[in-house]
PDB file of N, CA, C and O in Angstrom:
ATOM      1  N   MET A   1     -21.455 -15.557  21.040  1.00  0.00           N
ATOM      2  CA  MET A   1     -20.222 -14.971  21.473  1.00  0.00           C
ATOM      3  C   MET A   1     -20.496 -14.009  22.603  1.00  0.00           C
ATOM      4  O   MET A   1     -21.483 -13.301  22.601  1.00  0.00           O
ATOM      5  N   LYS A   2     -19.625 -13.979  23.561  1.00  0.00           N
ATOM      6  CA  LYS A   2     -19.739 -13.039  24.669  1.00  0.00           C
ATOM      7  C   LYS A   2     -19.475 -11.633  24.163  1.00  0.00           C
ATOM      8  O   LYS A   2     -18.998 -11.433  23.051  1.00  0.00           O
ATOM      9  N   THR A   3     -19.753 -10.656  25.012  1.00  0.00           N
ATOM     10  CA  THR A   3     -19.377  -9.296  24.644  1.00  0.00           C
ATOM     11  C   THR A   3     -17.871  -9.197  24.681  1.00  0.00           C
ATOM     12  O   THR A   3     -17.196  -9.954  25.382  1.00  0.00           O
ATOM     13  N   ALA A   4     -17.321  -8.269  23.923  1.00  0.00           N
ATOM     14  CA  ALA A   4     -15.865  -8.134  23.809  1.00  0.00           C
ATOM     15  C   ALA A   4     -15.207  -7.911  25.164  1.00  0.00           C
ATOM     16  O   ALA A   4     -14.076  -8.320  25.387  1.00  0.00           O
ATOM     17  N   ASN A   5     -15.910  -7.291  26.090  1.00  0.00           N
ATOM     18  CA  ASN A   5     -15.331  -7.014  27.407  1.00  0.00           C
ATOM     19  C   ASN A   5     -15.130  -8.285  28.227  1.00  0.00           C
ATOM     20  O   ASN A   5     -14.269  -8.329  29.093  1.00  0.00           O
ATOM     21  N   ASN A   6     -15.923  -9.326  27.991  1.00  0.00           N
ATOM     22  CA  ASN A   6     -15.819 -10.566  28.748  1.00  0.00           C
ATOM     23  C   ASN A   6     -14.838 -11.562  28.135  1.00  0.00           C
ATOM     24  O   ASN A   6     -14.471 -12.538  28.772  1.00  0.00           O
ATOM     25  N   CYS A   7     -14.437 -11.341  26.894  1.00  0.00           N
ATOM     26  CA  CYS A   7     -13.537 -12.268  26.206  1.00  0.00           C
ATOM     27  C   CYS A   7     -12.105 -12.099  26.696  1.00  0.00           C
ATOM     28  O   CYS A   7     -11.675 -11.006  27.024  1.00  0.00           O
ATOM     29  N   LYS A   8     -11.407 -13.222  26.727  1.00  0.00           N
ATOM     30  CA  LYS A   8      -9.978 -13.203  27.018  1.00  0.00           C
ATOM     31  C   LYS A   8      -9.265 -13.416  25.695  1.00  0.00           C
ATOM     32  O   LYS A   8      -9.019 -14.542  25.286  1.00  0.00           O
ATOM     33  N   ARG A   9      -8.963 -12.319  25.015  1.00  0.00           N
ATOM     34  CA  ARG A   9      -8.371 -12.385  23.682  1.00  0.00           C
ATOM     35  C   ARG A   9      -6.855 -12.303  23.758  1.00  0.00           C
ATOM     36  O   ARG A   9      -6.301 -11.588  24.583  1.00  0.00           O
ATOM     37  N   VAL A  10      -6.223 -13.052  22.875  1.00  0.00           N
ATOM     38  CA  VAL A  10      -4.764 -13.004  22.744  1.00  0.00           C
ATOM     39  C   VAL A  10      -4.431 -12.543  21.329  1.00  0.00           C
ATOM     40  O   VAL A  10      -5.166 -12.836  20.385  1.00  0.00           O
ATOM     41  N   VAL A  11      -3.347 -11.815  21.197  1.00  0.00           N
ATOM     42  CA  VAL A  11      -2.907 -11.340  19.890  1.00  0.00           C
ATOM     43  C   VAL A  11      -2.152 -12.476  19.205  1.00  0.00           C
ATOM     44  O   VAL A  11      -1.163 -12.987  19.738  1.00  0.00           O
ATOM     45  N   LEU A  12      -2.630 -12.879  18.040  1.00  0.00           N
ATOM     46  CA  LEU A  12      -1.967 -13.925  17.265  1.00  0.00           C
ATOM     47  C   LEU A  12      -0.909 -13.350  16.333  1.00  0.00           C
ATOM     48  O   LEU A  12       0.126 -13.970  16.100  1.00  0.00           O
ATOM     49  N   ALA A  13      -1.183 -12.168  15.790  1.00  0.00           N
ATOM     50  CA  ALA A  13      -0.248 -11.548  14.847  1.00  0.00           C
ATOM     51  C   ALA A  13      -0.554 -10.068  14.717  1.00  0.00           C
ATOM     52  O   ALA A  13      -1.671  -9.630  15.001  1.00  0.00           O
ATOM     53  N   GLY A  14       0.447  -9.324  14.272  1.00  0.00           N
ATOM     54  CA  GLY A  14       0.252  -7.917  13.986  1.00  0.00           C
ATOM     55  C   GLY A  14       0.547  -7.027  15.164  1.00  0.00           C
ATOM     56  O   GLY A  14       1.149  -7.445  16.152  1.00  0.00           O
ATOM     57  N   GLY A  15       0.142  -5.788  15.037  1.00  0.00           N
ATOM     58  CA  GLY A  15       0.347  -4.774  16.062  1.00  0.00           C
ATOM     59  C   GLY A  15      -0.811  -3.806  16.046  1.00  0.00           C
ATOM     60  O   GLY A  15      -1.889  -4.125  15.540  1.00  0.00           O
ATOM     61  N   GLU A  16      -0.578  -2.624  16.582  1.00  0.00           N
ATOM     62  CA  GLU A  16      -1.649  -1.623  16.591  1.00  0.00           C
ATOM     63  C   GLU A  16      -2.031  -1.260  15.162  1.00  0.00           C
ATOM     64  O   GLU A  16      -1.184  -1.088  14.301  1.00  0.00           O
ATOM     65  N   GLY A  17      -3.302  -1.176  14.902  1.00  0.00           N
ATOM     66  CA  GLY A  17      -3.792  -0.779  13.590  1.00  0.00           C
ATOM     67  C   GLY A  17      -4.089  -1.931  12.645  1.00  0.00           C
ATOM     68  O   GLY A  17      -4.922  -1.818  11.770  1.00  0.00           O
ATOM     69  N   CYS A  18      -3.399  -3.057  12.818  1.00  0.00           N
ATOM     70  CA  CYS A  18      -3.638  -4.220  11.964  1.00  0.00           C
ATOM     71  C   CYS A  18      -3.187  -5.450  12.737  1.00  0.00           C
ATOM     72  O   CYS A  18      -1.992  -5.671  12.923  1.00  0.00           O
ATOM     73  N   ARG A  19      -4.139  -6.231  13.203  1.00  0.00           N
ATOM     74  CA  ARG A  19      -3.789  -7.407  14.001  1.00  0.00           C
ATOM     75  C   ARG A  19      -4.896  -8.437  13.986  1.00  0.00           C
ATOM     76  O   ARG A  19      -6.013  -8.169  13.557  1.00  0.00           O
ATOM     77  N   VAL A  20      -4.542  -9.638  14.468  1.00  0.00           N
ATOM     78  CA  VAL A  20      -5.508 -10.725  14.607  1.00  0.00           C
ATOM     79  C   VAL A  20      -5.503 -11.159  16.062  1.00  0.00           C
ATOM     80  O   VAL A  20      -4.456 -11.460  16.632  1.00  0.00           O
ATOM     81  N   LEU A  21      -6.688 -11.160  16.662  1.00  0.00           N
ATOM     82  CA  LEU A  21      -6.879 -11.583  18.049  1.00  0.00           C
ATOM     83  C   LEU A  21      -7.668 -12.884  18.051  1.00  0.00           C
ATOM     84  O   LEU A  21      -8.378 -13.182  17.090  1.00  0.00           O
ATOM     85  N   TYR A  22      -7.573 -13.632  19.138  1.00  0.00           N
ATOM     86  CA  TYR A  22      -8.317 -14.885  19.225  1.00  0.00           C
ATOM     87  C   TYR A  22      -8.851 -15.070  20.636  1.00  0.00           C
ATOM     88  O   TYR A  22      -8.139 -14.855  21.619  1.00  0.00           O
ATOM     89  N   CYS A  23     -10.120 -15.482  20.738  1.00  0.00           N
ATOM     90  CA  CYS A  23     -10.739 -15.831  22.009  1.00  0.00           C
ATOM     91  C   CYS A  23     -10.992 -17.337  21.990  1.00  0.00           C
ATOM     92  O   CYS A  23     -11.814 -17.822  21.201  1.00  0.00           O
ATOM     93  N   GLU A  24     -10.275 -18.053  22.850  1.00  0.00           N
ATOM     94  CA  GLU A  24     -10.397 -19.508  22.885  1.00  0.00           C
ATOM     95  C   GLU A  24     -11.765 -19.943  23.387  1.00  0.00           C
ATOM     96  O   GLU A  24     -12.336 -20.911  22.886  1.00  0.00           O
ATOM     97  N   GLU A  25     -12.319 -19.229  24.348  1.00  0.00           N
ATOM     98  CA  GLU A  25     -13.647 -19.579  24.877  1.00  0.00           C
ATOM     99  C   GLU A  25     -14.721 -19.523  23.799  1.00  0.00           C
ATOM    100  O   GLU A  25     -15.569 -20.394  23.711  1.00  0.00           O
ATOM    101  N   CYS A  26     -14.653 -18.478  22.985  1.00  0.00           N
ATOM    102  CA  CYS A  26     -15.665 -18.281  21.940  1.00  0.00           C
ATOM    103  C   CYS A  26     -15.294 -18.972  20.630  1.00  0.00           C
ATOM    104  O   CYS A  26     -16.136 -19.093  19.741  1.00  0.00           O
ATOM    105  N   ASN A  27     -14.021 -19.383  20.494  1.00  0.00           N
ATOM    106  CA  ASN A  27     -13.502 -19.955  19.260  1.00  0.00           C
ATOM    107  C   ASN A  27     -13.694 -18.981  18.101  1.00  0.00           C
ATOM    108  O   ASN A  27     -14.131 -19.349  17.010  1.00  0.00           O
ATOM    109  N   VAL A  28     -13.345 -17.709  18.375  1.00  0.00           N
ATOM    110  CA  VAL A  28     -13.542 -16.637  17.400  1.00  0.00           C
ATOM    111  C   VAL A  28     -12.231 -15.891  17.200  1.00  0.00           C
ATOM    112  O   VAL A  28     -11.555 -15.526  18.160  1.00  0.00           O
ATOM    113  N   ALA A  29     -11.883 -15.678  15.928  1.00  0.00           N
ATOM    114  CA  ALA A  29     -10.752 -14.840  15.566  1.00  0.00           C
ATOM    115  C   ALA A  29     -11.303 -13.478  15.171  1.00  0.00           C
ATOM    116  O   ALA A  29     -12.334 -13.381  14.508  1.00  0.00           O
ATOM    117  N   GLU A  30     -10.616 -12.436  15.594  1.00  0.00           N
ATOM    118  CA  GLU A  30     -11.039 -11.080  15.279  1.00  0.00           C
ATOM    119  C   GLU A  30      -9.926 -10.416  14.482  1.00  0.00           C
ATOM    120  O   GLU A  30      -8.796 -10.293  14.946  1.00  0.00           O
ATOM    121  N   VAL A  31     -10.250 -10.014  13.261  1.00  0.00           N
ATOM    122  CA  VAL A  31      -9.291  -9.346  12.386  1.00  0.00           C
ATOM    123  C   VAL A  31      -9.572  -7.850  12.478  1.00  0.00           C
ATOM    124  O   VAL A  31     -10.675  -7.406  12.185  1.00  0.00           O
ATOM    125  N   GLU A  32      -8.574  -7.096  12.906  1.00  0.00           N
ATOM    126  CA  GLU A  32      -8.710  -5.645  13.017  1.00  0.00           C
ATOM    127  C   GLU A  32      -7.806  -4.984  11.993  1.00  0.00           C
ATOM    128  O   GLU A  32      -6.614  -5.258  11.931  1.00  0.00           O
ATOM    129  N   VAL A  33      -8.405  -4.130  11.168  1.00  0.00           N
ATOM    130  CA  VAL A  33      -7.659  -3.308  10.218  1.00  0.00           C
ATOM    131  C   VAL A  33      -8.177  -1.889  10.388  1.00  0.00           C
ATOM    132  O   VAL A  33      -9.286  -1.575   9.969  1.00  0.00           O
ATOM    133  N   GLY A  34      -7.375  -1.072  11.042  1.00  0.00           N
ATOM    134  CA  GLY A  34      -7.831   0.280  11.345  1.00  0.00           C
ATOM    135  C   GLY A  34      -9.086   0.216  12.199  1.00  0.00           C
ATOM    136  O   GLY A  34      -9.129  -0.491  13.203  1.00  0.00           O
ATOM    137  N   ALA A  35     -10.114   0.923  11.780  1.00  0.00           N
ATOM    138  CA  ALA A  35     -11.371   0.951  12.524  1.00  0.00           C
ATOM    139  C   ALA A  35     -12.275  -0.240  12.202  1.00  0.00           C
ATOM    140  O   ALA A  35     -13.295  -0.439  12.855  1.00  0.00           O
ATOM    141  N   LEU A  36     -11.897  -1.050  11.230  1.00  0.00           N
ATOM    142  CA  LEU A  36     -12.693  -2.205  10.825  1.00  0.00           C
ATOM    143  C   LEU A  36     -12.338  -3.407  11.681  1.00  0.00           C
ATOM    144  O   LEU A  36     -11.174  -3.724  11.881  1.00  0.00           O
ATOM    145  N   SER A  37     -13.349  -4.067  12.205  1.00  0.00           N
ATOM    146  CA  SER A  37     -13.149  -5.267  13.012  1.00  0.00           C
ATOM    147  C   SER A  37     -14.072  -6.348  12.481  1.00  0.00           C
ATOM    148  O   SER A  37     -15.280  -6.157  12.371  1.00  0.00           O
ATOM    149  N   LEU A  38     -13.474  -7.492  12.137  1.00  0.00           N
ATOM    150  CA  LEU A  38     -14.231  -8.608  11.565  1.00  0.00           C
ATOM    151  C   LEU A  38     -14.064  -9.808  12.481  1.00  0.00           C
ATOM    152  O   LEU A  38     -12.959 -10.290  12.687  1.00  0.00           O
ATOM    153  N   ARG A  39     -15.171 -10.296  13.048  1.00  0.00           N
ATOM    154  CA  ARG A  39     -15.136 -11.442  13.951  1.00  0.00           C
ATOM    155  C   ARG A  39     -15.596 -12.684  13.196  1.00  0.00           C
ATOM    156  O   ARG A  39     -16.670 -12.701  12.615  1.00  0.00           O
ATOM    157  N   LEU A  40     -14.744 -13.716  13.225  1.00  0.00           N
ATOM    158  CA  LEU A  40     -15.030 -14.925  12.469  1.00  0.00           C
ATOM    159  C   LEU A  40     -14.830 -16.151  13.337  1.00  0.00           C
ATOM    160  O   LEU A  40     -13.877 -16.214  14.113  1.00  0.00           O
ATOM    161  N   GLU A  41     -15.733 -17.136  13.180  1.00  0.00           N
ATOM    162  CA  GLU A  41     -15.503 -18.417  13.835  1.00  0.00           C
ATOM    163  C   GLU A  41     -14.237 -19.011  13.234  1.00  0.00           C
ATOM    164  O   GLU A  41     -13.847 -18.682  12.113  1.00  0.00           O
ATOM    165  N   ALA A  42     -13.575 -19.878  13.978  1.00  0.00           N
ATOM    166  CA  ALA A  42     -12.270 -20.400  13.573  1.00  0.00           C
ATOM    167  C   ALA A  42     -12.281 -20.990  12.169  1.00  0.00           C
ATOM    168  O   ALA A  42     -11.375 -20.726  11.371  1.00  0.00           O
ATOM    169  N   HIS A  43     -13.298 -21.790  11.816  1.00  0.00           N
ATOM    170  CA  HIS A  43     -13.321 -22.398  10.479  1.00  0.00           C
ATOM    171  C   HIS A  43     -13.470 -21.344   9.390  1.00  0.00           C
ATOM    172  O   HIS A  43     -12.869 -21.449   8.331  1.00  0.00           O
ATOM    173  N   ALA A  44     -14.255 -20.301   9.643  1.00  0.00           N
ATOM    174  CA  ALA A  44     -14.421 -19.219   8.668  1.00  0.00           C
ATOM    175  C   ALA A  44     -13.124 -18.419   8.539  1.00  0.00           C
ATOM    176  O   ALA A  44     -12.739 -18.020   7.432  1.00  0.00           O
ATOM    177  N   PHE A  45     -12.434 -18.219   9.654  1.00  0.00           N
ATOM    178  CA  PHE A  45     -11.149 -17.519   9.622  1.00  0.00           C
ATOM    179  C   PHE A  45     -10.141 -18.304   8.794  1.00  0.00           C
ATOM    180  O   PHE A  45      -9.406 -17.747   7.980  1.00  0.00           O
ATOM    181  N   ASN A  46     -10.092 -19.634   8.986  1.00  0.00           N
ATOM    182  CA  ASN A  46      -9.172 -20.474   8.216  1.00  0.00           C
ATOM    183  C   ASN A  46      -9.490 -20.422   6.723  1.00  0.00           C
ATOM    184  O   ASN A  46      -8.582 -20.381   5.891  1.00  0.00           O
ATOM    185  N   SER A  47     -10.765 -20.413   6.375  1.00  0.00           N
ATOM    186  CA  SER A  47     -11.160 -20.297   4.963  1.00  0.00           C
ATOM    187  C   SER A  47     -10.720 -18.960   4.385  1.00  0.00           C
ATOM    188  O   SER A  47     -10.208 -18.895   3.255  1.00  0.00           O
ATOM    189  N   LEU A  48     -10.898 -17.888   5.155  1.00  0.00           N
ATOM    190  CA  LEU A  48     -10.472 -16.565   4.721  1.00  0.00           C
ATOM    191  C   LEU A  48      -8.956 -16.531   4.546  1.00  0.00           C
ATOM    192  O   LEU A  48      -8.446 -15.993   3.561  1.00  0.00           O
ATOM    193  N   ALA A  49      -8.224 -17.124   5.475  1.00  0.00           N
ATOM    194  CA  ALA A  49      -6.760 -17.147   5.397  1.00  0.00           C
ATOM    195  C   ALA A  49      -6.297 -17.889   4.143  1.00  0.00           C
ATOM    196  O   ALA A  49      -5.377 -17.426   3.446  1.00  0.00           O
ATOM    197  N   GLU A  50      -6.919 -19.015   3.824  1.00  0.00           N
ATOM    198  CA  GLU A  50      -6.567 -19.775   2.619  1.00  0.00           C
ATOM    199  C   GLU A  50      -6.847 -18.962   1.365  1.00  0.00           C
ATOM    200  O   GLU A  50      -6.037 -18.935   0.437  1.00  0.00           O
ATOM    201  N   MET A  51      -7.982 -18.279   1.345  1.00  0.00           N
ATOM    202  CA  MET A  51      -8.340 -17.458   0.192  1.00  0.00           C
ATOM    203  C   MET A  51      -7.345 -16.316   0.023  1.00  0.00           C
ATOM    204  O   MET A  51      -6.901 -16.020  -1.093  1.00  0.00           O
ATOM    205  N   MET A  52      -6.932 -15.686   1.120  1.00  0.00           N
ATOM    206  CA  MET A  52      -5.979 -14.585   1.058  1.00  0.00           C
ATOM    207  C   MET A  52      -4.613 -15.077   0.571  1.00  0.00           C
ATOM    208  O   MET A  52      -3.946 -14.396  -0.212  1.00  0.00           O
ATOM    209  N   GLN A  53      -4.196 -16.259   1.011  1.00  0.00           N
ATOM    210  CA  GLN A  53      -2.920 -16.826   0.544  1.00  0.00           C
ATOM    211  C   GLN A  53      -2.968 -17.095  -0.957  1.00  0.00           C
ATOM    212  O   GLN A  53      -2.009 -16.824  -1.680  1.00  0.00           O
ATOM    213  N   GLU A  54      -4.087 -17.630  -1.430  1.00  0.00           N
ATOM    214  CA  GLU A  54      -4.247 -17.890  -2.861  1.00  0.00           C
ATOM    215  C   GLU A  54      -4.213 -16.584  -3.647  1.00  0.00           C
ATOM    216  O   GLU A  54      -3.549 -16.485  -4.691  1.00  0.00           O
ATOM    217  N   ALA A  55      -4.901 -15.579  -3.148  1.00  0.00           N
ATOM    218  CA  ALA A  55      -4.925 -14.277  -3.820  1.00  0.00           C
ATOM    219  C   ALA A  55      -3.529 -13.654  -3.840  1.00  0.00           C
ATOM    220  O   ALA A  55      -3.113 -13.091  -4.865  1.00  0.00           O
ATOM    221  N   ALA A  56      -2.785 -13.761  -2.749  1.00  0.00           N
ATOM    222  CA  ALA A  56      -1.432 -13.215  -2.688  1.00  0.00           C
ATOM    223  C   ALA A  56      -0.525 -13.920  -3.683  1.00  0.00           C
ATOM    224  O   ALA A  56       0.298 -13.279  -4.362  1.00  0.00           O
ATOM    225  N   ALA A  57      -0.669 -15.226  -3.810  1.00  0.00           N
ATOM    226  CA  ALA A  57       0.136 -15.986  -4.768  1.00  0.00           C
ATOM    227  C   ALA A  57      -0.198 -15.566  -6.197  1.00  0.00           C
ATOM    228  O   ALA A  57       0.703 -15.375  -7.026  1.00  0.00           O
ATOM    229  N   ARG A  58      -1.465 -15.403  -6.484  1.00  0.00           N
ATOM    230  CA  ARG A  58      -1.872 -14.985  -7.831  1.00  0.00           C
ATOM    231  C   ARG A  58      -1.407 -13.573  -8.139  1.00  0.00           C
ATOM    232  O   ARG A  58      -1.032 -13.261  -9.272  1.00  0.00           O
ATOM    233  N   LEU A  59      -1.432 -12.697  -7.143  1.00  0.00           N
ATOM    234  CA  LEU A  59      -0.954 -11.327  -7.326  1.00  0.00           C
ATOM    235  C   LEU A  59       0.548 -11.329  -7.611  1.00  0.00           C
ATOM    236  O   LEU A  59       1.022 -10.587  -8.471  1.00  0.00           O
ATOM    237  N   ALA A  60       1.295 -12.172  -6.915  1.00  0.00           N
ATOM    238  CA  ALA A  60       2.734 -12.281  -7.161  1.00  0.00           C
ATOM    239  C   ALA A  60       3.003 -12.747  -8.589  1.00  0.00           C
ATOM    240  O   ALA A  60       3.896 -12.218  -9.264  1.00  0.00           O
ATOM    241  N   ILE A  61       2.216 -13.711  -9.067  1.00  0.00           N
ATOM    242  CA  ILE A  61       2.358 -14.187 -10.449  1.00  0.00           C
ATOM    243  C   ILE A  61       2.029 -13.065 -11.426  1.00  0.00           C
ATOM    244  O   ILE A  61       2.726 -12.859 -12.419  1.00  0.00           O
ATOM    245  N   HIS A  62       0.972 -12.329 -11.138  1.00  0.00           N
ATOM    246  CA  HIS A  62       0.567 -11.205 -11.988  1.00  0.00           C
ATOM    247  C   HIS A  62       1.697 -10.182 -12.095  1.00  0.00           C
ATOM    248  O   HIS A  62       2.045  -9.733 -13.181  1.00  0.00           O
ATOM    249  N   TYR A  63       2.280  -9.798 -10.952  1.00  0.00           N
ATOM    250  CA  TYR A  63       3.387  -8.839 -10.953  1.00  0.00           C
ATOM    251  C   TYR A  63       4.591  -9.389 -11.705  1.00  0.00           C
ATOM    252  O   TYR A  63       5.248  -8.672 -12.456  1.00  0.00           O
ATOM    253  N   ALA A  64       4.884 -10.667 -11.515  1.00  0.00           N
ATOM    254  CA  ALA A  64       6.022 -11.280 -12.205  1.00  0.00           C
ATOM    255  C   ALA A  64       5.807 -11.262 -13.714  1.00  0.00           C
ATOM    256  O   ALA A  64       6.732 -10.954 -14.477  1.00  0.00           O
ATOM    257  N   ASN A  65       4.598 -11.577 -14.152  1.00  0.00           N
ATOM    258  CA  ASN A  65       4.291 -11.564 -15.585  1.00  0.00           C
ATOM    259  C   ASN A  65       4.403 -10.160 -16.158  1.00  0.00           C
ATOM    260  O   ASN A  65       4.935  -9.971 -17.256  1.00  0.00           O
ATOM    261  N   ASN A  66       3.907  -9.163 -15.419  1.00  0.00           N
ATOM    262  CA  ASN A  66       3.989  -7.781 -15.885  1.00  0.00           C
ATOM    263  C   ASN A  66       5.436  -7.310 -15.947  1.00  0.00           C
ATOM    264  O   ASN A  66       5.836  -6.637 -16.893  1.00  0.00           O
ATOM    265  N   SER A  67       6.237  -7.669 -14.955  1.00  0.00           N
ATOM    266  CA  SER A  67       7.648  -7.291 -14.952  1.00  0.00           C
ATOM    267  C   SER A  67       8.372  -7.920 -16.125  1.00  0.00           C
ATOM    268  O   SER A  67       9.179  -7.282 -16.794  1.00  0.00           O
ATOM    269  N   HIS A  68       8.070  -9.199 -16.384  1.00  0.00           N
ATOM    270  CA  HIS A  68       8.697  -9.887 -17.507  1.00  0.00           C
ATOM    271  C   HIS A  68       8.287  -9.238 -18.823  1.00  0.00           C
ATOM    272  O   HIS A  68       9.125  -9.033 -19.713  1.00  0.00           O
ATOM    273  N   SER A  69       7.031  -8.883 -18.973  1.00  0.00           N
ATOM    274  CA  SER A  69       6.547  -8.244 -20.201  1.00  0.00           C
ATOM    275  C   SER A  69       7.211  -6.892 -20.410  1.00  0.00           C
ATOM    276  O   SER A  69       7.604  -6.546 -21.525  1.00  0.00           O
ATOM    277  N   GLN A  70       7.354  -6.120 -19.333  1.00  0.00           N
ATOM    278  CA  GLN A  70       8.004  -4.810 -19.434  1.00  0.00           C
ATOM    279  C   GLN A  70       9.478  -4.967 -19.793  1.00  0.00           C
ATOM    280  O   GLN A  70      10.023  -4.222 -20.606  1.00  0.00           O
ATOM    281  N   PHE A  71      10.144  -5.962 -19.208  1.00  0.00           N
ATOM    282  CA  PHE A  71      11.549  -6.213 -19.515  1.00  0.00           C
ATOM    283  C   PHE A  71      11.711  -6.615 -20.976  1.00  0.00           C
ATOM    284  O   PHE A  71      12.575  -6.101 -21.685  1.00  0.00           O
ATOM    285  N   THR A  72      10.853  -7.514 -21.434  1.00  0.00           N
ATOM    286  CA  THR A  72      10.916  -7.975 -22.820  1.00  0.00           C
ATOM    287  C   THR A  72      10.697  -6.814 -23.781  1.00  0.00           C
ATOM    288  O   THR A  72      11.397  -6.689 -24.781  1.00  0.00           O
ATOM    289  N   ALA A  73       9.747  -5.950 -23.469  1.00  0.00           N
ATOM    290  CA  ALA A  73       9.471  -4.797 -24.320  1.00  0.00           C
ATOM    291  C   ALA A  73      10.662  -3.844 -24.348  1.00  0.00           C
ATOM    292  O   ALA A  73      11.013  -3.302 -25.412  1.00  0.00           O
ATOM    293  N   SER A  74      11.323  -3.656 -23.239  1.00  0.00           N
ATOM    294  CA  SER A  74      12.462  -2.745 -23.198  1.00  0.00           C
ATOM    295  C   SER A  74      13.659  -3.325 -23.937  1.00  0.00           C
ATOM    296  O   SER A  74      14.428  -2.595 -24.563  1.00  0.00           O
ATOM    297  N   VAL A  75      13.831  -4.637 -23.908  1.00  0.00           N
ATOM    298  CA  VAL A  75      14.937  -5.284 -24.612  1.00  0.00           C
ATOM    299  C   VAL A  75      14.740  -5.168 -26.122  1.00  0.00           C
ATOM    300  O   VAL A  75      15.689  -4.976 -26.881  1.00  0.00           O
ATOM    301  N   LYS A  76      13.500  -5.270 -26.582  1.00  0.00           N
ATOM    302  CA  LYS A  76      13.213  -5.177 -28.008  1.00  0.00           C
ATOM    303  C   LYS A  76      13.553  -3.790 -28.553  1.00  0.00           C
ATOM    304  O   LYS A  76      13.836  -3.622 -29.726  1.00  0.00           O
ATOM    305  N   ASN A  77      13.518  -2.775 -27.701  1.00  0.00           N
ATOM    306  CA  ASN A  77      13.791  -1.402 -28.132  1.00  0.00           C
ATOM    307  C   ASN A  77      15.265  -1.054 -28.139  1.00  0.00           C
ATOM    308  O   ASN A  77      15.648   0.037 -28.494  1.00  0.00           O
ATOM    309  N   VAL A  78      16.124  -1.994 -27.715  1.00  0.00           N
ATOM    310  CA  VAL A  78      17.562  -1.741 -27.693  1.00  0.00           C
ATOM    311  C   VAL A  78      18.119  -1.998 -29.087  1.00  0.00           C
ATOM    312  O   VAL A  78      17.825  -3.005 -29.717  1.00  0.00           O
ATOM    313  N   HIS A  79      18.934  -1.074 -29.568  1.00  0.00           N
ATOM    314  CA  HIS A  79      19.518  -1.216 -30.908  1.00  0.00           C
ATOM    315  C   HIS A  79      20.973  -1.550 -30.809  1.00  0.00           C
ATOM    316  O   HIS A  79      21.750  -1.144 -30.100  1.00  0.00           O
TER     317      HIS A  79
END
């Protein structure tokens, strides 16, 4: 990969503080979160994106199950 100064990066998503940039010449996606910058080849970035989507889906299920359990518990306490 070239040095960051030589890359022609485009913003794919996000804004200041949290964004994803891409350099077509290097075929590298750069994920920036605050001061953290993670540079990944395109295939590694796609794998990370798939893993994050799976984790987000599982987290949504977890929250839904917890909400349902709390609702059920509160209904049982109604007289």
